[in-house]
Short mmCIF file of C-alpha atoms and ligand atoms in Angstrom, two decimals:
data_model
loop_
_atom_site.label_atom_id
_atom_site.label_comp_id
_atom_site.label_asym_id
_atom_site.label_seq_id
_atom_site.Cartn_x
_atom_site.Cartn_y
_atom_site.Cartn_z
CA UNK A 19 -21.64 2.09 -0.86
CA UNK A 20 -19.98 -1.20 -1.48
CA UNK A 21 -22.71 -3.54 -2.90
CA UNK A 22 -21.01 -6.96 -2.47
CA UNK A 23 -18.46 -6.49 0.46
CA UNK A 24 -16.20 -9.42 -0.82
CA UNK A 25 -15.66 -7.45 -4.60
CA UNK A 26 -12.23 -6.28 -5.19
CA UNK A 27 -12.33 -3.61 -7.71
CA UNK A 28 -8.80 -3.77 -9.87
CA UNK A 29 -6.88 -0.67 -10.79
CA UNK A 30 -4.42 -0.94 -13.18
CA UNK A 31 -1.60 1.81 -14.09
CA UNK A 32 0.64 -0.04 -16.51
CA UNK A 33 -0.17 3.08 -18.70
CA UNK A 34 0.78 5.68 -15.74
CA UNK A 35 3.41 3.57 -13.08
CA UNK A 36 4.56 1.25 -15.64
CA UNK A 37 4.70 3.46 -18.73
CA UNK A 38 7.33 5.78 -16.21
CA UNK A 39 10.10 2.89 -16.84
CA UNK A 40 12.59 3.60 -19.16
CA UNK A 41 12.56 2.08 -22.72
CA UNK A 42 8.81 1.98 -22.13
CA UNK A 43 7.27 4.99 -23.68
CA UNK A 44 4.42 4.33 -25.61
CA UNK A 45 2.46 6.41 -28.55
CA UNK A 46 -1.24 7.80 -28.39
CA UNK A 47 -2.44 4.49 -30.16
CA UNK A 48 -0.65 2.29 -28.41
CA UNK A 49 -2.05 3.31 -25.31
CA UNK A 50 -5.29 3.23 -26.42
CA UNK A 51 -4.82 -0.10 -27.57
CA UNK A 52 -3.44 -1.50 -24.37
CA UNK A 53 -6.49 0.41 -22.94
CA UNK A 54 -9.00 -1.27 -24.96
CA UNK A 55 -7.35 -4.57 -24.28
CA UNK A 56 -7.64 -3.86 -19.98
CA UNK A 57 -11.29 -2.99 -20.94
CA UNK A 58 -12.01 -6.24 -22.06
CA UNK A 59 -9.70 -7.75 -19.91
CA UNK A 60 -12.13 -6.61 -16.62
CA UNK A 61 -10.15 -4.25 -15.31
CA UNK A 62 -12.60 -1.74 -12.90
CA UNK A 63 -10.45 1.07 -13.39
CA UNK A 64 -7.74 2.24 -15.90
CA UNK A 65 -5.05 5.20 -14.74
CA UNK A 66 -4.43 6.62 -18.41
CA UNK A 67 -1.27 8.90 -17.40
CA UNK A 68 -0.30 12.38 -15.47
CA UNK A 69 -1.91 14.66 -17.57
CA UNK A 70 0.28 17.72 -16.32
CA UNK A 71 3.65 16.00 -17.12
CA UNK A 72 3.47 16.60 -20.84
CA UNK A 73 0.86 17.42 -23.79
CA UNK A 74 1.68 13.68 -24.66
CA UNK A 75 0.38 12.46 -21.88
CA UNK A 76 -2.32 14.95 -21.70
CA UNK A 77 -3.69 13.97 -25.30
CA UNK A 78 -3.50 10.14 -23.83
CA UNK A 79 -5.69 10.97 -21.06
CA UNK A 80 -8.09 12.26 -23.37
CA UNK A 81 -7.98 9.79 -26.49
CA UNK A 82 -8.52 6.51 -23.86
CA UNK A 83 -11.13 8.85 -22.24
CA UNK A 84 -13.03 8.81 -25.32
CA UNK A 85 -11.59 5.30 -26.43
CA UNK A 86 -13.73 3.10 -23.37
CA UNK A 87 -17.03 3.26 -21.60
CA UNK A 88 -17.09 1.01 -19.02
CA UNK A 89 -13.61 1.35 -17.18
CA UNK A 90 -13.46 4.38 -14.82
CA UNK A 91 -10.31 6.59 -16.12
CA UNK A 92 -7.92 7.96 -13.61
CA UNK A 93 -5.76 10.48 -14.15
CA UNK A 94 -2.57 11.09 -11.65
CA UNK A 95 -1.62 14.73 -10.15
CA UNK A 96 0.30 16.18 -7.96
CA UNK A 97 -1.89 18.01 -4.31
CA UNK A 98 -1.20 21.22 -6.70
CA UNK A 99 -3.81 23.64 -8.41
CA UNK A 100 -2.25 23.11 -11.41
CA UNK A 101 -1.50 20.12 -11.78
CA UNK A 102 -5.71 19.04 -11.04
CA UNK A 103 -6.92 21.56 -13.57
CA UNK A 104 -4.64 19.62 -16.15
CA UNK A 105 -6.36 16.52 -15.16
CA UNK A 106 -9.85 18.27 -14.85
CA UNK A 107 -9.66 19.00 -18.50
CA UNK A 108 -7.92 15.81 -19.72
CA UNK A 109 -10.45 13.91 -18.24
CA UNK A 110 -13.81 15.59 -20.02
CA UNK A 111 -14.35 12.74 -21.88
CA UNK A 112 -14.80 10.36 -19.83
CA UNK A 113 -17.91 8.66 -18.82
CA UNK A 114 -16.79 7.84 -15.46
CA UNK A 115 -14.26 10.27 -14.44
CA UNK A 116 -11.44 9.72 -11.50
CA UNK A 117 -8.75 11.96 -10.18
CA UNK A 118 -6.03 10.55 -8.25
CA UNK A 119 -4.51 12.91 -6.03
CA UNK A 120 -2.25 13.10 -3.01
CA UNK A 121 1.23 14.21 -1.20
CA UNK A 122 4.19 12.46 1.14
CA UNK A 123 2.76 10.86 4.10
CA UNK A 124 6.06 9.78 5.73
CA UNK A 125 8.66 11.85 7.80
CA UNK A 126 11.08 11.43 5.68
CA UNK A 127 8.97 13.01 2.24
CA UNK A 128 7.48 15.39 4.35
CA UNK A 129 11.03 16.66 5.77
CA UNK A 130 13.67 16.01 2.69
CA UNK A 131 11.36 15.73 -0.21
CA UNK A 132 8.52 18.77 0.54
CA UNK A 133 10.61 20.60 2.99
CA UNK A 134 7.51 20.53 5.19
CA UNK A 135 5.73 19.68 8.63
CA UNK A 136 3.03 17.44 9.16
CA UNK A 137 0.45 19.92 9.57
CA UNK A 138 1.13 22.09 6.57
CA UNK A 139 1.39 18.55 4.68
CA UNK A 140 -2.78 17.41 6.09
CA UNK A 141 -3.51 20.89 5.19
CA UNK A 142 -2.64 20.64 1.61
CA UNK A 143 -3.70 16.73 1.61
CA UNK A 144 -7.42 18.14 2.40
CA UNK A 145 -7.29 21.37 -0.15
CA UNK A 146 -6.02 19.42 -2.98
CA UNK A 147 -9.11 16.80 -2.43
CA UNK A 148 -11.83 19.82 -1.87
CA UNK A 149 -10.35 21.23 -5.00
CA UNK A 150 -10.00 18.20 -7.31
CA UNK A 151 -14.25 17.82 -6.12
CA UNK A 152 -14.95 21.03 -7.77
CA UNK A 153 -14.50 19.18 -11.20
CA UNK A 154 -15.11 15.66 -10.83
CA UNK A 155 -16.74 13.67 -7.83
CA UNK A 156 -14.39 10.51 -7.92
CA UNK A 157 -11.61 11.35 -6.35
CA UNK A 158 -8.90 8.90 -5.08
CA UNK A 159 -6.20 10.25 -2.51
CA UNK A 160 -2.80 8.26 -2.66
CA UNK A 161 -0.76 8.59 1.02
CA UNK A 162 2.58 8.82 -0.63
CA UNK A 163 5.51 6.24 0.76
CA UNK A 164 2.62 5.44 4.09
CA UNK A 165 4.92 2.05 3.63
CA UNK A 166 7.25 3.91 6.24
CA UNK A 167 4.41 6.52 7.41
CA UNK A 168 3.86 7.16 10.92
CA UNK A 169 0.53 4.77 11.74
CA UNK A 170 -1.26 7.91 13.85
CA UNK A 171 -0.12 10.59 11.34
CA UNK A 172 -1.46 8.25 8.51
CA UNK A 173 -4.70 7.56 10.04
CA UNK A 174 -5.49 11.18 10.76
CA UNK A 175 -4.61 11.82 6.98
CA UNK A 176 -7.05 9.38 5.83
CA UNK A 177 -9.76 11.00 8.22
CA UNK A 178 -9.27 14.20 6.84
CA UNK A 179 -9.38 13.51 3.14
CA UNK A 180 -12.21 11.24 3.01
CA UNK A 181 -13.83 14.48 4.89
CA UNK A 182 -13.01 16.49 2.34
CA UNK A 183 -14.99 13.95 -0.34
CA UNK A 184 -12.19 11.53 -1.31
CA UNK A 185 -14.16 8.30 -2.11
CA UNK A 186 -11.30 6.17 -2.19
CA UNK A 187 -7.75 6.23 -0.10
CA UNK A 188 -4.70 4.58 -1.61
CA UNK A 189 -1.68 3.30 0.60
CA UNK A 190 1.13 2.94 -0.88
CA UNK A 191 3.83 1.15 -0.23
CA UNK A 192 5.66 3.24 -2.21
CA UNK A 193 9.39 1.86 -1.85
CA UNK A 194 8.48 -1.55 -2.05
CA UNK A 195 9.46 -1.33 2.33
CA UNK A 196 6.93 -3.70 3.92
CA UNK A 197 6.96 -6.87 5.18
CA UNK A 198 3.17 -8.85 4.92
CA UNK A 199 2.48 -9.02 8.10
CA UNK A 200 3.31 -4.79 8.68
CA UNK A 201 1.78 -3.73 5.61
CA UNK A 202 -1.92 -5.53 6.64
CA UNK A 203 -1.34 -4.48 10.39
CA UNK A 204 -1.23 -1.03 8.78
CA UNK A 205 -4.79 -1.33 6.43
CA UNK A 206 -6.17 -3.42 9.49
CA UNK A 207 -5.43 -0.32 11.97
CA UNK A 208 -7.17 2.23 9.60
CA UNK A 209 -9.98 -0.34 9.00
CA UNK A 210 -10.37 0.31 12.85
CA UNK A 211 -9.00 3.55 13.92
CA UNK A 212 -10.67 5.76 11.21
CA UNK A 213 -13.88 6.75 12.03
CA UNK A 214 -15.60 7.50 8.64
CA UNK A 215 -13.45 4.38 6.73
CA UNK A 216 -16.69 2.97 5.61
CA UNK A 217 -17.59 6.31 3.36
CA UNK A 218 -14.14 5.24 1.48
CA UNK A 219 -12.74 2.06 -0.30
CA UNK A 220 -9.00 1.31 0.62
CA UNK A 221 -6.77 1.20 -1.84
CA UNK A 222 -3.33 -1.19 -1.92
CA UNK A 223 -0.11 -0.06 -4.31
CA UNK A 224 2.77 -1.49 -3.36
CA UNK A 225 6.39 -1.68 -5.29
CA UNK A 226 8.38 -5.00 -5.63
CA UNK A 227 11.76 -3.66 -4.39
CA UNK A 228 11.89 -7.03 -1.59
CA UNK A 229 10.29 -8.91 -4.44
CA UNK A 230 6.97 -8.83 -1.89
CA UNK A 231 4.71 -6.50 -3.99
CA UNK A 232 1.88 -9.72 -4.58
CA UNK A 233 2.12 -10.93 -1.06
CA UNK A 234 1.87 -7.01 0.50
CA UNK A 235 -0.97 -6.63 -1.81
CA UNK A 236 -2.87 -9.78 -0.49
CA UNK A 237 -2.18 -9.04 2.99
CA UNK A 238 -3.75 -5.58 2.40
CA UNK A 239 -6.78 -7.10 0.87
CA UNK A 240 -7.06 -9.74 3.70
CA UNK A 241 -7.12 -7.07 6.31
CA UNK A 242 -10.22 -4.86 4.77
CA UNK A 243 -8.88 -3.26 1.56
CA UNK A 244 -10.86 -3.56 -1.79
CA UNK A 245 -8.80 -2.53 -4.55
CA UNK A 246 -5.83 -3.41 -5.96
CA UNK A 247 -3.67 -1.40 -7.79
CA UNK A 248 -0.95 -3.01 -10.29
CA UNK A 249 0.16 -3.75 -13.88
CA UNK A 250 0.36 -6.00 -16.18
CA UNK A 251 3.59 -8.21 -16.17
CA UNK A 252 4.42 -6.08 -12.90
CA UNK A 253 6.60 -3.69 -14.92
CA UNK A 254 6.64 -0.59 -12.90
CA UNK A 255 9.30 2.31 -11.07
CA UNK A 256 12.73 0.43 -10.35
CA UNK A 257 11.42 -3.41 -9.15
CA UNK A 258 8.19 -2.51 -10.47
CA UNK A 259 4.57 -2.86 -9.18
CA UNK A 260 2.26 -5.54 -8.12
CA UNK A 261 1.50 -7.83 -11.06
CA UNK A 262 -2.37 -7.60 -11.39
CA UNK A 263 -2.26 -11.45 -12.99
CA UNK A 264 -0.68 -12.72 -10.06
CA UNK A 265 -3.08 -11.13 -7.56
CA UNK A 266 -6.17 -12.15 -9.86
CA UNK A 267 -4.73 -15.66 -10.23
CA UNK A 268 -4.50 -15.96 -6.29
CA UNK A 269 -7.67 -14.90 -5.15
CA UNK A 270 -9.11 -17.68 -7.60
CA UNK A 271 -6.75 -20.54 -6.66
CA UNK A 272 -7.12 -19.78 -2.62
CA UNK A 273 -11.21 -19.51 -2.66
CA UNK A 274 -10.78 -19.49 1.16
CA UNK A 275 -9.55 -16.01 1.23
CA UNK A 276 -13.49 -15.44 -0.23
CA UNK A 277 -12.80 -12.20 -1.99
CA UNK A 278 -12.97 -11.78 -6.11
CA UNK A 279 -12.43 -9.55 -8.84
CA UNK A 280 -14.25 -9.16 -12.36
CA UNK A 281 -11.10 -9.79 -14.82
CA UNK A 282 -11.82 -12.38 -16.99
CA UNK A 283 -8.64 -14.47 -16.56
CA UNK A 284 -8.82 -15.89 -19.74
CA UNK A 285 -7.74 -13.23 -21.57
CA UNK A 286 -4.62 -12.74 -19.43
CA UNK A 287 -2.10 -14.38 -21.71
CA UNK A 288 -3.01 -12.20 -24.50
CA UNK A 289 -2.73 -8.99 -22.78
CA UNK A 290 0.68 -9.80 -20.78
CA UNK A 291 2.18 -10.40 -24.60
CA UNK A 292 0.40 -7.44 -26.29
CA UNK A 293 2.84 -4.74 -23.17
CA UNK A 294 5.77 -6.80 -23.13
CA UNK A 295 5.53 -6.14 -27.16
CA UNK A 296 4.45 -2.50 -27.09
CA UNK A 297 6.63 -1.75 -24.47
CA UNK A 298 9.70 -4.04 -25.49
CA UNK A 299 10.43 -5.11 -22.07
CA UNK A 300 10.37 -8.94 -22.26
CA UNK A 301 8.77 -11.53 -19.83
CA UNK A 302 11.26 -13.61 -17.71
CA UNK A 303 10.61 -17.64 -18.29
CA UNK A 304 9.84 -18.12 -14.42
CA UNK A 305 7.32 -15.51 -14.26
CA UNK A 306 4.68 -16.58 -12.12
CA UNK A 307 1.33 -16.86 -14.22
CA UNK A 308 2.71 -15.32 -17.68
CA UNK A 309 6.18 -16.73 -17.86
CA UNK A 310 6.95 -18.93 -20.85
CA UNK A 311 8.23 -21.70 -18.67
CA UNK A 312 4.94 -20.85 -16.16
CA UNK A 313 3.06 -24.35 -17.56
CA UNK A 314 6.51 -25.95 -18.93
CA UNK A 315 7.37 -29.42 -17.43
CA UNK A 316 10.69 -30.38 -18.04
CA UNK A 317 12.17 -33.21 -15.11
CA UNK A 318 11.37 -36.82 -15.38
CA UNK A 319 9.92 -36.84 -12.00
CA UNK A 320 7.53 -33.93 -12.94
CA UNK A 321 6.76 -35.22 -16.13
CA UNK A 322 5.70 -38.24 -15.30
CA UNK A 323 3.86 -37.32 -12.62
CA UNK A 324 2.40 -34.55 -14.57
CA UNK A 325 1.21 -36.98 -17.30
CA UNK A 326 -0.18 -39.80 -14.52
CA UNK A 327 -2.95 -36.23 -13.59
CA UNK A 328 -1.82 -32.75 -14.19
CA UNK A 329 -3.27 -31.78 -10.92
CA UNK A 330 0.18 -33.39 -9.45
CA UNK A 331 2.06 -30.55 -10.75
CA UNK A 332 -0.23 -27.96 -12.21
CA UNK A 333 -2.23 -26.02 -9.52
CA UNK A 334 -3.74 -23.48 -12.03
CA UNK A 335 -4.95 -24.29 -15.52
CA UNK A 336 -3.10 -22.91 -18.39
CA UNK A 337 -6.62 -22.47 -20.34
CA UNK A 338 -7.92 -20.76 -17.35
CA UNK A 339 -5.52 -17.71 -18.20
CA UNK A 340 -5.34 -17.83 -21.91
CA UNK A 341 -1.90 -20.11 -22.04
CA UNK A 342 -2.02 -22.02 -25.18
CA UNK A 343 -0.86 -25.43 -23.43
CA UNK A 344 1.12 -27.08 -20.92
CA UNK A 345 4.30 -28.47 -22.23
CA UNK A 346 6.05 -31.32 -21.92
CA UNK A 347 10.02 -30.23 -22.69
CA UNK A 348 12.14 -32.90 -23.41
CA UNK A 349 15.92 -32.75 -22.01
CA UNK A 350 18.06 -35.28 -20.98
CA UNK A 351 16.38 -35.34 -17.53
CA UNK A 352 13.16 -36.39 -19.24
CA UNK A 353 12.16 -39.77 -19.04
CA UNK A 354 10.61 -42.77 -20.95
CA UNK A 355 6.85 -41.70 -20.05
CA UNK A 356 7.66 -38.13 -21.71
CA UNK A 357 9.40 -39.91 -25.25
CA UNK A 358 6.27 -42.02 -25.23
CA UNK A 359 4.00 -38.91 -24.63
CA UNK A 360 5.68 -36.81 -27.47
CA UNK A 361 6.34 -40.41 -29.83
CA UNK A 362 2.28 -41.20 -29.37
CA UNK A 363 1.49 -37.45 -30.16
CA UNK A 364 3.60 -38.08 -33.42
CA UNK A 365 2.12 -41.53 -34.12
CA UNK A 366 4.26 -44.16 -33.49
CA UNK A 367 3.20 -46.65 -30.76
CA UNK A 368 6.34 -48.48 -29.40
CA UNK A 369 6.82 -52.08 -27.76
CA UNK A 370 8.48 -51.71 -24.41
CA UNK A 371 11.30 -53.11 -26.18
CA UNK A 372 11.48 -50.73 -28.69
CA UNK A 373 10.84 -47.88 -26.65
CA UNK A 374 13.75 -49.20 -24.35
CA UNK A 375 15.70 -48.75 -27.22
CA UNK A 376 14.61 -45.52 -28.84
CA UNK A 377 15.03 -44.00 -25.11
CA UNK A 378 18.44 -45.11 -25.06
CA UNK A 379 18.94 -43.30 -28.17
CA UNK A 380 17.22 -40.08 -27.61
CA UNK A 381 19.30 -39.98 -24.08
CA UNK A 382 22.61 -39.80 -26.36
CA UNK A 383 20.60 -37.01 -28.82
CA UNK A 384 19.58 -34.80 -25.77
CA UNK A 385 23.02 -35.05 -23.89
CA UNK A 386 24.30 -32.92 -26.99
CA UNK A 387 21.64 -31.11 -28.20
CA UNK A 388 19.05 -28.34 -26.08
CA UNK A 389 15.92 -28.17 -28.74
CA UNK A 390 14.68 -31.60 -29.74
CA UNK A 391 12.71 -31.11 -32.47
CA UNK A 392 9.91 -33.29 -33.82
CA UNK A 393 11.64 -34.20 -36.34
CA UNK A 394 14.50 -35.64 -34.22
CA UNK A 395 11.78 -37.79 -32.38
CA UNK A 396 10.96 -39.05 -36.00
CA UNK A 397 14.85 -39.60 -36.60
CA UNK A 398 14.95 -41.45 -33.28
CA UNK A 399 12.23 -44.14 -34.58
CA UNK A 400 12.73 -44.20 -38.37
CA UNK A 401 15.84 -44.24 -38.93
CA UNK A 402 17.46 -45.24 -35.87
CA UNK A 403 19.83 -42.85 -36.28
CA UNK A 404 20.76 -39.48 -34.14
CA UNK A 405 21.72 -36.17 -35.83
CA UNK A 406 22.98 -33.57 -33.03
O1 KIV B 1 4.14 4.46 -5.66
C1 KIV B 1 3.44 5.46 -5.42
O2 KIV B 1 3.39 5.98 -4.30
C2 KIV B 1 2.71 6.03 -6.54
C3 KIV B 1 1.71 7.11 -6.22
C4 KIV B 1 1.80 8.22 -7.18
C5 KIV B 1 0.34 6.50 -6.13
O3 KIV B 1 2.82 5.57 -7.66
ZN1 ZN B 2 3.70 3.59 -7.60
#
């Protein structure tokens, strides 16, 4: 099934998880703009919404259906009749269809959130698959919260839905519960406990309540799983979800882990900026890969060792994922290598003497003021004078 065992194929739902935040509702043609974008961005697989949840989100199903070729598009549902025909016909389009079904695997959905047992729970798990195949062969079966799942219950869940034809099992960590080392015990045990795993890929989707969505994810993927599911930025329920860049990002730095995706990292920057502007939910500074401060040096230390080789402080390249340049940010912890860096870059070529000088200067500037402009620098070496 799985041509090249060490592929990891990326699924991203910033259109379906992360469109659910508030604030982040987006039209028809946005979406379909944002899906164009993960298109070219690599992405393997795009969920386009929950088709039953509104005629909105219906019509967006269908419009990115017909908008991309080469993605597969997902649509979510609920293990209801209903809620799979809505996807069935949302998804008519589309050249390579998916429908993501599933239901509560833990105790505590199955009792206070379904009202249920376990066995009336498998029963409908396996029905809502063998239905969903009537209309389209791809279908993915999400293990709701299996972060806090019963291991044996989970396992014989699994079994029975990739029985029933589901070609790919998702396990989500659905509350954002797990620890690492829990959450790949847990994709490690089905890896070995399930006796027809190999007919299905396994899916990771975990939530960044602990602020351990990325590392969950890449503990899952070290322990047999082969997609990924996230979105872009990580915006997503509550904490949010994985952040697809950062996952992407690691499994390129840390070659050692040996596995790889398709996304064309380049075009990273651009696409975290096109959703944080559709959806107008900004980007913190310290975001890991997409941040505005992600490729900013601003100490003396850093700076200068930064400008001795940027390898001292600069462990991913900021062309490699579309960042238009490192920076060097002067404050008044910057030092004399940075003021020559930024004084060259404008032209002037100082003495050590001089330099001494205009340092002493700029010190005095920066101590007062937080944006020092180019045309301070100039100020600094012209004139000689300092306006704060
Ligand atoms: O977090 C979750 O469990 C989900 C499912 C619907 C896949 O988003
Ligand atoms: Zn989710």
């Amino acid at each position: 099934m799985l041509h090249d065992p060490n592929r990891v194929y990326v699924f991203d739902t910033t259109l379906r998880d992360g469109e659910q935040v508030p604030g982040c509702q987006l039209t028809t043609p946005e979406k379909i703009e944002i899906a164009r974008e993960l298109e070219a961005l690599g992405v393997d697989i795009i969920e386009a919404g929950f088709p039953v949840s509104s005629p909105g989100d219906f019509q967006s199903v269908v419009e990115i259906s017909k908008a991309v070729s080469s993605p597969t598009v997902c649509a979510l549902t609920r293990a209801n009749k209903g809620d799979i025909d809505a996807a069935i016909e949302a998804l008519k389009y589309a050249k390579h269809p998916r429908i993501h079904t599933g239901i509560g695997s833990s105790d505590m959905h199955i009792k206070h959130k379904f009202n249920s047992t376990r066995e009336e729970i498998l029963e409908r798990a396996v029905e809502a698959v063998k239905y969903a195949k009537r209309g389209v062969e791809d279908i993915e079966f999400y293990a709701e919260d299996a972060g806090r799942a019963d291991i044996h219950f989970l396992a014989k869940m699994v079994e029975a839905v990739i029985a029933a034809g589901a070609t790919v099992v998702n396990i989500p960590d659905t509350n954002g519960y797990c620890l690492p080392e829990q959450y790949g015990s847990k994709i490690r045990f089905l890896k070995e406990n399930v006796k027809n795993i190999d007919k299905a890929i396994i899916s990771v989707h975990c939530h960044n309540d602990l602020g351990l969505a990325t590392a969950n994810s890449i503990a899952g993927l070290q322990n047999g799983a082969r997609q990924i599911e996230g979105t872009i930025n990580g915006i997503g329920e509550r904490a949010g979800n994985t952040s697809i860049e950062e996952v992407v990002m690691i499994l390129k730095t840390h070659q050692s882990i040996g596995l790889h995706t398709q996304i064309k990292s380049q075009r990273i920057f651009e696409i975290s900026r096109l959703v944080s502007t559709q959806m107008r939910m900004p980007v913190q500074p310290n975001k890991a890969i997409v941040g505005g401060n992600a490729f900013a040096h601003s100490s003396g230390i850093h700076q200068d060792g930064f400008l001795k080789m940027r390898e001292n402080y600069e462990i991913i390249r900021p062309e490699d994922v579309g960042f238009p340049s490192a920076t060097i940010v002067l404050t008044a912890r910057s030092g004399r290598h940075a003021l020559k860096f930024h004084l060259e870059r404008l032209g002037f070529k100082l003495e050590k003497e001089e330099l001494a000088d205009a340092y002493h200067r700029f010190l005095t500037l920066a101590d007062g003021k937080l944006d020092i402009t180019d045309d301070d620098l100039r100020a600094l070496v012209v004139n000689q004078e300092v306006r704060g």
